[in-house]
């Protein structure tokens, strides 16, 4: 229990001054100034039992897998439990057959808060530390959180553990107090925005996963994307829903069934988010509006029409694209839309660009 990986379980509670200092350190210290562990690595053809033995000798819960000089994956105690013991895989099998990936890394010049946020975003428990293009060590989530046990960002983890809509609503109602603590310490607005956005993303992901579990697997690949302030990761406490759904094109006989599924899915997600505290968009720019849930080909036609039929309202609709980012689903679908628009925007259309510029100038920075 005194191993640093688990020390936070037995540490005595910090005083107010200590916790205040620890939280401030999260935003002022860089990763290069904390102790991270040396990389323990094995080749891809190493037998599983040898990797486990190496992890035990070095007292680490994670080992990285190399192919020549490149790290291609990793294994953890949980990997050995879930993919080896539970599946009754032979301990003599090569480690590459059970390893996890992808690799998640962070610069040694990044701040601690960036490392914590990255772990939450990627759902990774381990980060490789990169210095001048080379991996020089790794950090575990337990290692970071044991140092920052009093940090408001630990609150994000409690959001991920919430199971019911009531719990998620309570978590969202607690966010103003978390932000008040951050601002009282002089944390800048960008960090506060990132914390709010990360909490909002975590809640929305919980809702999406819950709805899919209730409705069954989607009949087509899709992406649930967020736009507006959430898309820019500039979310504030007084926020409404700005989202959309793009699903892959299907054969004619399946088209109606696929559309019905995603419209029902969008309404359910939107209703639950509204109950939690993310109000409906008064302008209707959300997936529960049938105009904002469509197939990829339909979205392409929409954007093409908005560009060619240049009117002020279409410029406003088009401008949402600049803020969109994937929250859940297949990133490749958004990439296809971006590739299509890259071609379309190269065509001369002064009237359309004038409306886009005029729309941008309507918003004065506060």
Short mmCIF file of N, CA, C and O in Angstrom, two decimals, residues 198-328:
data_model
loop_
_atom_site.label_atom_id
_atom_site.label_comp_id
_atom_site.label_asym_id
_atom_site.label_seq_id
_atom_site.Cartn_x
_atom_site.Cartn_y
_atom_site.Cartn_z
N UNK A 198 -14.98 19.55 -20.62
CA UNK A 198 -14.67 18.15 -20.33
C UNK A 198 -15.79 17.50 -19.53
O UNK A 198 -16.18 16.37 -19.81
N UNK A 199 -16.32 18.22 -18.54
CA UNK A 199 -17.45 17.69 -17.77
C UNK A 199 -18.66 17.50 -18.66
O UNK A 199 -19.33 16.46 -18.63
N UNK A 200 -18.96 18.52 -19.49
CA UNK A 200 -20.11 18.44 -20.40
C UNK A 200 -19.96 17.28 -21.37
O UNK A 200 -20.92 16.54 -21.63
N UNK A 201 -18.76 17.11 -21.93
CA UNK A 201 -18.50 15.99 -22.84
C UNK A 201 -18.72 14.65 -22.13
O UNK A 201 -19.32 13.73 -22.69
N UNK A 202 -18.22 14.55 -20.91
CA UNK A 202 -18.34 13.30 -20.16
C UNK A 202 -19.80 12.96 -19.90
O UNK A 202 -20.22 11.80 -20.03
N UNK A 203 -20.61 13.97 -19.56
CA UNK A 203 -22.04 13.74 -19.33
C UNK A 203 -22.73 13.33 -20.62
O UNK A 203 -23.51 12.36 -20.65
N UNK A 204 -22.44 14.03 -21.72
CA UNK A 204 -23.08 13.70 -23.00
C UNK A 204 -22.71 12.29 -23.45
O UNK A 204 -23.56 11.55 -23.97
N UNK A 205 -21.45 11.90 -23.26
CA UNK A 205 -21.02 10.55 -23.64
C UNK A 205 -21.75 9.49 -22.82
O UNK A 205 -22.16 8.45 -23.34
N UNK A 206 -21.93 9.76 -21.52
CA UNK A 206 -22.67 8.82 -20.67
C UNK A 206 -24.10 8.66 -21.18
O UNK A 206 -24.64 7.56 -21.24
N UNK A 207 -24.72 9.78 -21.57
CA UNK A 207 -26.10 9.75 -22.07
C UNK A 207 -26.18 8.98 -23.38
O UNK A 207 -27.05 8.13 -23.58
N UNK A 208 -25.25 9.26 -24.30
CA UNK A 208 -25.25 8.58 -25.61
C UNK A 208 -25.09 7.07 -25.42
O UNK A 208 -25.82 6.27 -26.02
N UNK A 209 -24.13 6.67 -24.59
CA UNK A 209 -23.90 5.24 -24.37
C UNK A 209 -25.11 4.58 -23.72
O UNK A 209 -25.48 3.44 -24.05
N UNK A 210 -25.77 5.30 -22.83
CA UNK A 210 -26.96 4.79 -22.15
C UNK A 210 -28.10 4.59 -23.15
O UNK A 210 -28.80 3.56 -23.12
N UNK A 211 -28.30 5.55 -24.05
CA UNK A 211 -29.38 5.46 -25.04
C UNK A 211 -29.12 4.33 -26.03
O UNK A 211 -30.03 3.57 -26.38
N UNK A 212 -27.87 4.18 -26.47
CA UNK A 212 -27.53 3.08 -27.39
C UNK A 212 -27.78 1.73 -26.73
O UNK A 212 -28.31 0.80 -27.35
N UNK A 213 -27.44 1.64 -25.46
CA UNK A 213 -27.67 0.38 -24.73
C UNK A 213 -29.16 0.06 -24.67
O UNK A 213 -29.56 -1.11 -24.81
N UNK A 214 -29.99 1.09 -24.50
CA UNK A 214 -31.44 0.88 -24.42
C UNK A 214 -32.06 0.58 -25.79
O UNK A 214 -32.97 -0.26 -25.90
N UNK A 215 -31.56 1.23 -26.84
CA UNK A 215 -32.16 1.08 -28.18
C UNK A 215 -31.55 -0.05 -28.99
O UNK A 215 -32.14 -0.51 -29.96
N UNK A 216 -30.35 -0.50 -28.62
CA UNK A 216 -29.66 -1.49 -29.42
C UNK A 216 -28.65 -0.83 -30.34
O UNK A 216 -28.68 0.40 -30.56
N UNK A 217 -27.73 -1.62 -30.88
CA UNK A 217 -26.66 -1.09 -31.72
C UNK A 217 -27.23 -0.34 -32.94
O UNK A 217 -28.21 -0.79 -33.55
N UNK A 218 -26.64 0.80 -33.30
CA UNK A 218 -27.11 1.57 -34.46
C UNK A 218 -27.03 0.75 -35.74
O UNK A 218 -26.10 -0.07 -35.91
N UNK A 219 -27.95 0.96 -36.67
CA UNK A 219 -27.96 0.19 -37.93
C UNK A 219 -26.96 0.70 -38.96
O UNK A 219 -26.87 0.16 -40.06
N UNK A 220 -26.21 1.74 -38.62
CA UNK A 220 -25.22 2.29 -39.56
C UNK A 220 -24.16 3.04 -38.76
O UNK A 220 -24.38 3.45 -37.62
N UNK A 221 -22.99 3.21 -39.37
CA UNK A 221 -21.95 4.03 -38.75
C UNK A 221 -22.45 5.48 -38.71
O UNK A 221 -23.15 5.93 -39.62
N UNK A 222 -22.06 6.19 -37.67
CA UNK A 222 -22.51 7.58 -37.54
C UNK A 222 -21.52 8.36 -36.69
O UNK A 222 -20.64 7.78 -36.04
N UNK A 223 -21.69 9.67 -36.71
CA UNK A 223 -20.92 10.52 -35.82
C UNK A 223 -21.88 11.51 -35.17
O UNK A 223 -22.74 12.10 -35.84
N UNK A 224 -21.77 11.63 -33.85
CA UNK A 224 -22.51 12.64 -33.10
C UNK A 224 -21.54 13.78 -32.88
O UNK A 224 -20.54 13.61 -32.18
N UNK A 225 -21.80 14.92 -33.51
CA UNK A 225 -20.84 16.03 -33.41
C UNK A 225 -21.46 17.20 -32.65
O UNK A 225 -22.67 17.39 -32.67
N UNK A 226 -20.60 17.94 -31.97
CA UNK A 226 -21.04 19.13 -31.25
C UNK A 226 -20.51 20.36 -31.97
O UNK A 226 -19.45 20.33 -32.60
N UNK A 227 -21.28 21.44 -31.89
CA UNK A 227 -20.91 22.68 -32.58
C UNK A 227 -20.99 23.83 -31.57
O UNK A 227 -21.12 23.62 -30.37
N UNK A 228 -20.89 25.04 -32.08
CA UNK A 228 -20.99 26.21 -31.21
C UNK A 228 -19.87 26.26 -30.19
O UNK A 228 -18.75 25.82 -30.43
N UNK A 229 -20.19 26.78 -28.99
CA UNK A 229 -19.17 26.95 -27.97
C UNK A 229 -18.58 25.62 -27.52
O UNK A 229 -17.39 25.51 -27.24
N UNK A 230 -19.43 24.57 -27.47
CA UNK A 230 -18.90 23.27 -27.08
C UNK A 230 -17.96 22.72 -28.15
O UNK A 230 -16.95 22.10 -27.85
N UNK A 231 -18.30 22.97 -29.40
CA UNK A 231 -17.43 22.54 -30.49
C UNK A 231 -16.07 23.22 -30.45
O UNK A 231 -15.06 22.65 -30.82
N UNK A 232 -16.06 24.47 -29.96
CA UNK A 232 -14.80 25.22 -29.84
C UNK A 232 -14.11 24.95 -28.51
O UNK A 232 -13.06 25.50 -28.25
N UNK A 233 -14.72 24.12 -27.66
CA UNK A 233 -14.24 23.86 -26.30
C UNK A 233 -14.17 25.16 -25.49
O UNK A 233 -13.24 25.40 -24.73
N UNK A 234 -15.18 26.00 -25.69
CA UNK A 234 -15.28 27.27 -24.97
C UNK A 234 -16.60 27.34 -24.20
O UNK A 234 -17.20 28.39 -24.06
N UNK A 235 -17.04 26.19 -23.72
CA UNK A 235 -18.35 26.13 -23.10
C UNK A 235 -18.40 26.90 -21.78
O UNK A 235 -17.44 26.91 -21.02
N UNK A 236 -19.54 27.55 -21.52
CA UNK A 236 -19.75 28.27 -20.27
C UNK A 236 -20.84 27.55 -19.48
O UNK A 236 -21.40 26.55 -19.92
N UNK A 237 -21.15 28.08 -18.31
CA UNK A 237 -22.13 27.43 -17.43
C UNK A 237 -23.55 27.58 -17.96
O UNK A 237 -24.39 26.72 -17.75
N UNK A 238 -23.84 28.71 -18.60
CA UNK A 238 -25.17 28.92 -19.20
C UNK A 238 -25.10 28.46 -20.65
O UNK A 238 -24.78 29.23 -21.53
N UNK A 239 -25.38 27.20 -20.88
CA UNK A 239 -25.18 26.65 -22.21
C UNK A 239 -26.42 25.90 -22.68
O UNK A 239 -27.20 25.39 -21.87
N UNK A 240 -26.60 25.87 -23.99
CA UNK A 240 -27.69 25.06 -24.54
C UNK A 240 -27.08 24.01 -25.45
O UNK A 240 -25.87 23.90 -25.60
N UNK A 241 -27.95 23.21 -26.06
CA UNK A 241 -27.48 22.13 -26.91
C UNK A 241 -27.18 22.64 -28.32
O UNK A 241 -28.01 23.32 -28.92
N UNK A 242 -26.01 22.29 -28.82
CA UNK A 242 -25.64 22.56 -30.22
C UNK A 242 -24.98 21.29 -30.73
O UNK A 242 -23.80 21.03 -30.45
N UNK A 243 -25.73 20.48 -31.48
CA UNK A 243 -25.17 19.22 -31.95
C UNK A 243 -25.87 18.76 -33.23
O UNK A 243 -26.87 19.35 -33.65
N UNK A 244 -25.33 17.74 -33.83
CA UNK A 244 -25.88 17.21 -35.08
C UNK A 244 -25.41 15.76 -35.25
O UNK A 244 -24.47 15.32 -34.58
N UNK A 245 -26.10 15.05 -36.14
CA UNK A 245 -25.73 13.66 -36.43
C UNK A 245 -25.55 13.49 -37.93
O UNK A 245 -26.37 13.96 -38.72
N UNK A 246 -24.47 12.84 -38.31
CA UNK A 246 -24.25 12.43 -39.70
C UNK A 246 -24.11 10.91 -39.69
O UNK A 246 -23.29 10.38 -38.95
N UNK A 247 -24.91 10.22 -40.50
CA UNK A 247 -24.78 8.77 -40.59
C UNK A 247 -24.44 8.36 -42.02
O UNK A 247 -24.71 9.10 -42.97
N UNK A 248 -23.83 7.20 -42.15
CA UNK A 248 -23.38 6.75 -43.47
C UNK A 248 -24.58 6.46 -44.38
O UNK A 248 -25.67 6.11 -43.92
N UNK A 249 -24.35 6.58 -45.68
CA UNK A 249 -25.40 6.28 -46.66
C UNK A 249 -25.66 4.78 -46.71
O UNK A 249 -24.74 3.97 -46.68
N UNK A 250 -26.95 4.44 -46.79
CA UNK A 250 -27.36 3.04 -46.87
C UNK A 250 -28.21 2.80 -48.11
O UNK A 250 -28.71 3.74 -48.73
N UNK A 251 -28.40 1.53 -48.46
CA UNK A 251 -29.22 1.18 -49.63
C UNK A 251 -30.65 1.67 -49.44
O UNK A 251 -31.11 1.87 -48.30
N UNK A 252 -31.37 1.86 -50.55
CA UNK A 252 -32.71 2.45 -50.50
C UNK A 252 -33.65 1.73 -49.55
O UNK A 252 -34.42 2.35 -48.83
N UNK A 253 -33.60 0.37 -49.54
CA UNK A 253 -34.54 -0.38 -48.72
C UNK A 253 -34.28 -0.21 -47.22
O UNK A 253 -35.15 -0.47 -46.39
N UNK A 254 -33.08 0.25 -46.86
CA UNK A 254 -32.74 0.44 -45.45
C UNK A 254 -32.83 1.90 -45.01
O UNK A 254 -32.81 2.20 -43.83
N UNK A 255 -32.94 2.79 -45.99
CA UNK A 255 -32.81 4.21 -45.71
C UNK A 255 -33.82 4.72 -44.68
O UNK A 255 -33.46 5.42 -43.74
N UNK A 256 -35.08 4.33 -44.84
CA UNK A 256 -36.12 4.81 -43.93
C UNK A 256 -35.92 4.28 -42.51
O UNK A 256 -36.07 5.02 -41.53
N UNK A 257 -35.57 2.99 -42.40
CA UNK A 257 -35.34 2.39 -41.08
C UNK A 257 -34.17 3.07 -40.37
O UNK A 257 -34.26 3.39 -39.18
N UNK A 258 -33.08 3.31 -41.10
CA UNK A 258 -31.90 3.95 -40.51
C UNK A 258 -32.24 5.35 -40.04
O UNK A 258 -31.88 5.75 -38.92
N UNK A 259 -32.96 6.10 -40.87
CA UNK A 259 -33.32 7.48 -40.48
C UNK A 259 -34.23 7.48 -39.25
O UNK A 259 -34.04 8.29 -38.34
N UNK A 260 -35.21 6.58 -39.20
CA UNK A 260 -36.11 6.51 -38.04
C UNK A 260 -35.32 6.23 -36.76
O UNK A 260 -35.61 6.81 -35.70
N UNK A 261 -34.35 5.32 -36.86
CA UNK A 261 -33.54 4.99 -35.68
C UNK A 261 -32.82 6.23 -35.15
O UNK A 261 -32.88 6.54 -33.96
N UNK A 262 -32.13 6.96 -36.05
CA UNK A 262 -31.31 8.07 -35.60
C UNK A 262 -32.15 9.27 -35.14
O UNK A 262 -31.74 10.01 -34.24
N UNK A 263 -33.33 9.45 -35.72
CA UNK A 263 -34.21 10.52 -35.24
C UNK A 263 -34.71 10.21 -33.83
O UNK A 263 -34.75 11.08 -32.96
N UNK A 264 -35.08 8.95 -33.60
CA UNK A 264 -35.51 8.54 -32.27
C UNK A 264 -34.35 8.64 -31.28
O UNK A 264 -34.50 9.13 -30.15
N UNK A 265 -33.17 8.19 -31.72
CA UNK A 265 -31.96 8.27 -30.90
C UNK A 265 -31.66 9.72 -30.52
O UNK A 265 -31.39 10.03 -29.35
N UNK A 266 -31.72 10.62 -31.50
CA UNK A 266 -31.42 12.03 -31.26
C UNK A 266 -32.40 12.66 -30.28
O UNK A 266 -32.01 13.42 -29.39
N UNK A 267 -33.69 12.33 -30.44
CA UNK A 267 -34.70 12.89 -29.52
C UNK A 267 -34.47 12.42 -28.09
O UNK A 267 -34.56 13.20 -27.13
N UNK A 268 -34.13 11.13 -27.94
CA UNK A 268 -33.91 10.58 -26.61
C UNK A 268 -32.69 11.22 -25.94
O UNK A 268 -32.72 11.59 -24.77
N UNK A 269 -31.59 11.37 -26.70
CA UNK A 269 -30.38 12.00 -26.16
C UNK A 269 -30.67 13.45 -25.79
O UNK A 269 -30.31 13.92 -24.70
N UNK A 270 -31.36 14.16 -26.66
CA UNK A 270 -31.66 15.58 -26.42
C UNK A 270 -32.55 15.75 -25.20
O UNK A 270 -32.33 16.64 -24.37
N UNK A 271 -33.57 14.90 -25.05
CA UNK A 271 -34.47 14.99 -23.90
C UNK A 271 -33.73 14.74 -22.59
O UNK A 271 -33.94 15.44 -21.60
N UNK A 272 -32.85 13.74 -22.59
CA UNK A 272 -32.12 13.44 -21.37
C UNK A 272 -31.14 14.56 -21.02
O UNK A 272 -30.98 14.92 -19.85
N UNK A 273 -30.48 15.12 -22.03
CA UNK A 273 -29.56 16.24 -21.77
C UNK A 273 -30.32 17.45 -21.23
O UNK A 273 -29.84 18.15 -20.32
N UNK A 274 -31.51 17.69 -21.75
CA UNK A 274 -32.32 18.81 -21.26
C UNK A 274 -32.70 18.60 -19.80
O UNK A 274 -32.66 19.54 -18.99
N UNK A 275 -33.05 17.37 -19.43
CA UNK A 275 -33.40 17.05 -18.05
C UNK A 275 -32.22 17.28 -17.11
O UNK A 275 -32.38 17.75 -15.98
N UNK A 276 -31.03 16.95 -17.60
CA UNK A 276 -29.81 17.10 -16.78
C UNK A 276 -29.46 18.57 -16.58
O UNK A 276 -28.94 18.95 -15.52
N UNK A 277 -29.78 19.41 -17.56
CA UNK A 277 -29.47 20.83 -17.40
C UNK A 277 -28.95 21.51 -18.65
O UNK A 277 -28.68 22.71 -18.63
N UNK A 278 -28.82 20.77 -19.74
CA UNK A 278 -28.39 21.36 -21.02
C UNK A 278 -29.65 21.65 -21.83
O UNK A 278 -30.21 20.76 -22.48
N UNK A 279 -30.11 22.89 -21.81
CA UNK A 279 -31.41 23.23 -22.37
C UNK A 279 -31.44 23.08 -23.88
O UNK A 279 -30.41 23.14 -24.56
N UNK A 280 -32.66 22.89 -24.40
CA UNK A 280 -32.84 22.80 -25.84
C UNK A 280 -32.38 24.09 -26.51
O UNK A 280 -32.52 25.18 -25.95
N UNK A 281 -31.84 23.96 -27.71
CA UNK A 281 -31.43 25.13 -28.48
C UNK A 281 -32.67 25.82 -29.03
O UNK A 281 -33.46 25.20 -29.76
N UNK A 282 -32.86 27.10 -28.69
CA UNK A 282 -34.05 27.82 -29.14
C UNK A 282 -34.07 27.99 -30.66
O UNK A 282 -35.14 28.10 -31.26
N UNK A 283 -32.88 28.00 -31.26
CA UNK A 283 -32.82 28.14 -32.72
C UNK A 283 -32.98 26.82 -33.45
O UNK A 283 -33.02 26.79 -34.70
N UNK A 284 -33.06 25.71 -32.70
CA UNK A 284 -33.26 24.41 -33.33
C UNK A 284 -32.01 23.78 -33.90
O UNK A 284 -32.08 22.78 -34.62
N UNK A 285 -30.81 24.31 -33.55
CA UNK A 285 -29.57 23.75 -34.07
C UNK A 285 -29.12 22.56 -33.21
O UNK A 285 -28.12 22.62 -32.50
N UNK A 286 -29.90 21.48 -33.31
CA UNK A 286 -29.57 20.29 -32.52
C UNK A 286 -30.10 19.06 -33.22
O UNK A 286 -31.02 19.14 -34.05
N UNK A 287 -29.51 17.91 -32.86
CA UNK A 287 -29.77 16.67 -33.59
C UNK A 287 -31.22 16.23 -33.53
O UNK A 287 -31.71 15.56 -34.45
N UNK A 288 -31.96 16.60 -32.47
CA UNK A 288 -33.36 16.20 -32.37
C UNK A 288 -34.24 16.91 -33.40
O UNK A 288 -35.36 16.49 -33.67
N UNK A 289 -33.73 17.99 -33.99
CA UNK A 289 -34.40 18.63 -35.12
C UNK A 289 -34.07 17.83 -36.38
O UNK A 289 -32.89 17.67 -36.72
N UNK A 290 -35.08 17.28 -37.07
CA UNK A 290 -34.81 16.45 -38.26
C UNK A 290 -33.89 17.10 -39.28
O UNK A 290 -33.22 16.40 -40.05
N UNK A 291 -33.83 18.44 -39.30
CA UNK A 291 -32.96 19.12 -40.26
C UNK A 291 -31.48 18.94 -39.94
O UNK A 291 -30.62 19.17 -40.78
N UNK A 292 -31.17 18.51 -38.67
CA UNK A 292 -29.78 18.39 -38.26
C UNK A 292 -29.37 16.95 -38.00
O UNK A 292 -28.35 16.68 -37.38
N UNK A 293 -30.16 16.02 -38.51
CA UNK A 293 -29.80 14.60 -38.49
C UNK A 293 -30.04 14.05 -39.89
O UNK A 293 -31.20 13.95 -40.33
N UNK A 294 -28.96 13.74 -40.59
CA UNK A 294 -29.08 13.32 -41.99
C UNK A 294 -27.93 12.39 -42.37
O UNK A 294 -26.92 12.29 -41.66
N UNK A 295 -28.09 11.77 -43.53
CA UNK A 295 -27.02 10.95 -44.11
C UNK A 295 -25.90 11.85 -44.61
O UNK A 295 -26.09 13.06 -44.80
N UNK A 296 -24.74 11.26 -44.86
CA UNK A 296 -23.58 12.03 -45.33
C UNK A 296 -23.88 12.72 -46.66
O UNK A 296 -23.57 13.89 -46.84
N UNK A 297 -24.51 12.00 -47.59
CA UNK A 297 -24.81 12.59 -48.90
C UNK A 297 -25.78 13.76 -48.75
O UNK A 297 -25.66 14.77 -49.45
N UNK A 298 -26.75 13.63 -47.84
CA UNK A 298 -27.70 14.72 -47.62
C UNK A 298 -26.99 15.94 -47.03
O UNK A 298 -27.27 17.08 -47.43
N UNK A 299 -26.05 15.70 -46.09
CA UNK A 299 -25.30 16.81 -45.52
C UNK A 299 -24.46 17.51 -46.60
O UNK A 299 -24.34 18.73 -46.61
N UNK A 300 -23.87 16.73 -47.48
CA UNK A 300 -23.08 17.33 -48.57
C UNK A 300 -23.97 18.22 -49.43
O UNK A 300 -23.58 19.35 -49.79
N UNK A 301 -25.17 17.74 -49.75
CA UNK A 301 -26.10 18.54 -50.56
C UNK A 301 -26.52 19.80 -49.82
O UNK A 301 -26.66 20.87 -50.43
N UNK A 302 -26.73 19.67 -48.49
CA UNK A 302 -27.09 20.85 -47.69
C UNK A 302 -26.03 21.92 -47.79
O UNK A 302 -26.32 23.09 -48.05
N UNK A 303 -24.78 21.52 -47.55
CA UNK A 303 -23.69 22.50 -47.56
C UNK A 303 -23.50 23.10 -48.95
O UNK A 303 -23.22 24.29 -49.09
N UNK A 304 -23.65 22.28 -49.96
CA UNK A 304 -23.52 22.77 -51.33
C UNK A 304 -24.59 23.82 -51.61
O UNK A 304 -24.32 24.87 -52.20
N UNK A 305 -25.83 23.54 -51.14
CA UNK A 305 -26.93 24.49 -51.34
C UNK A 305 -26.67 25.78 -50.57
O UNK A 305 -26.90 26.88 -51.06
N UNK A 306 -26.18 25.67 -49.32
CA UNK A 306 -25.92 26.86 -48.51
C UNK A 306 -24.86 27.75 -49.15
O UNK A 306 -24.91 28.97 -49.01
N UNK A 307 -23.91 27.11 -49.83
CA UNK A 307 -22.86 27.89 -50.50
C UNK A 307 -23.41 28.56 -51.76
O UNK A 307 -23.18 29.75 -52.00
N UNK A 308 -24.14 27.80 -52.56
CA UNK A 308 -24.59 28.30 -53.87
C UNK A 308 -25.76 29.27 -53.75
O UNK A 308 -25.83 30.26 -54.49
N UNK A 309 -26.70 29.01 -52.83
CA UNK A 309 -27.84 29.91 -52.63
C UNK A 309 -27.48 30.90 -51.53
O UNK A 309 -27.93 30.78 -50.39
N UNK A 310 -26.68 31.85 -51.84
CA UNK A 310 -26.08 32.74 -50.85
C UNK A 310 -27.10 33.73 -50.30
O UNK A 310 -27.43 34.73 -50.94
N UNK A 311 -27.60 33.41 -49.12
CA UNK A 311 -28.46 34.33 -48.37
C UNK A 311 -27.93 34.37 -46.93
O UNK A 311 -27.25 33.43 -46.50
N UNK A 312 -28.21 35.43 -46.18
CA UNK A 312 -27.65 35.57 -44.83
C UNK A 312 -27.94 34.36 -43.93
O UNK A 312 -27.06 33.93 -43.18
N UNK A 313 -29.16 33.82 -44.00
CA UNK A 313 -29.51 32.69 -43.12
C UNK A 313 -28.63 31.47 -43.41
O UNK A 313 -28.20 30.77 -42.49
N UNK A 314 -28.34 31.22 -44.68
CA UNK A 314 -27.50 30.08 -45.04
C UNK A 314 -26.06 30.27 -44.57
O UNK A 314 -25.38 29.30 -44.23
N UNK A 315 -25.59 31.51 -44.58
CA UNK A 315 -24.24 31.78 -44.09
C UNK A 315 -24.13 31.44 -42.61
O UNK A 315 -23.12 30.90 -42.13
N UNK A 316 -25.19 31.73 -41.84
CA UNK A 316 -25.21 31.41 -40.41
C UNK A 316 -25.18 29.89 -40.23
O UNK A 316 -24.44 29.36 -39.39
N UNK A 317 -25.99 29.17 -41.02
CA UNK A 317 -26.01 27.70 -40.92
C UNK A 317 -24.64 27.12 -41.27
O UNK A 317 -24.14 26.22 -40.60
N UNK A 318 -24.05 27.65 -42.33
CA UNK A 318 -22.75 27.13 -42.76
C UNK A 318 -21.69 27.37 -41.70
O UNK A 318 -20.80 26.54 -41.49
N UNK A 319 -21.75 28.51 -41.02
CA UNK A 319 -20.69 28.88 -40.07
C UNK A 319 -20.61 27.89 -38.91
O UNK A 319 -19.57 27.80 -38.25
N UNK A 320 -21.69 27.13 -38.65
CA UNK A 320 -21.61 26.12 -37.58
C UNK A 320 -20.56 25.07 -37.90
O UNK A 320 -20.00 24.44 -36.99
N UNK A 321 -20.27 24.88 -39.17
CA UNK A 321 -19.29 23.86 -39.57
C UNK A 321 -17.90 24.17 -39.01
O UNK A 321 -17.14 23.27 -38.69
N UNK A 322 -17.59 25.46 -38.87
CA UNK A 322 -16.24 25.84 -38.43
C UNK A 322 -15.99 25.44 -36.97
O UNK A 322 -14.85 25.40 -36.53
N UNK A 323 -17.06 25.19 -36.23
CA UNK A 323 -16.92 24.85 -34.82
C UNK A 323 -17.11 23.37 -34.54
O UNK A 323 -16.97 22.94 -33.40
N UNK A 324 -17.49 22.58 -35.54
CA UNK A 324 -17.90 21.20 -35.25
C UNK A 324 -16.71 20.31 -34.90
O UNK A 324 -15.61 20.47 -35.44
N UNK A 325 -16.95 19.40 -33.98
CA UNK A 325 -15.96 18.37 -33.67
C UNK A 325 -16.70 17.10 -33.26
O UNK A 325 -17.83 17.14 -32.76
N UNK A 326 -16.04 16.00 -33.44
CA UNK A 326 -16.63 14.70 -33.09
C UNK A 326 -16.70 14.55 -31.58
O UNK A 326 -15.74 14.81 -30.88
N UNK A 327 -17.86 14.11 -31.10
CA UNK A 327 -17.98 13.75 -29.69
C UNK A 327 -18.05 12.23 -29.55
O UNK A 327 -17.44 11.66 -28.66
N UNK A 328 -18.80 11.60 -30.46
CA UNK A 328 -18.96 10.14 -30.39
C UNK A 328 -19.14 9.62 -31.81
O UNK A 328 -19.78 10.26 -32.63
#
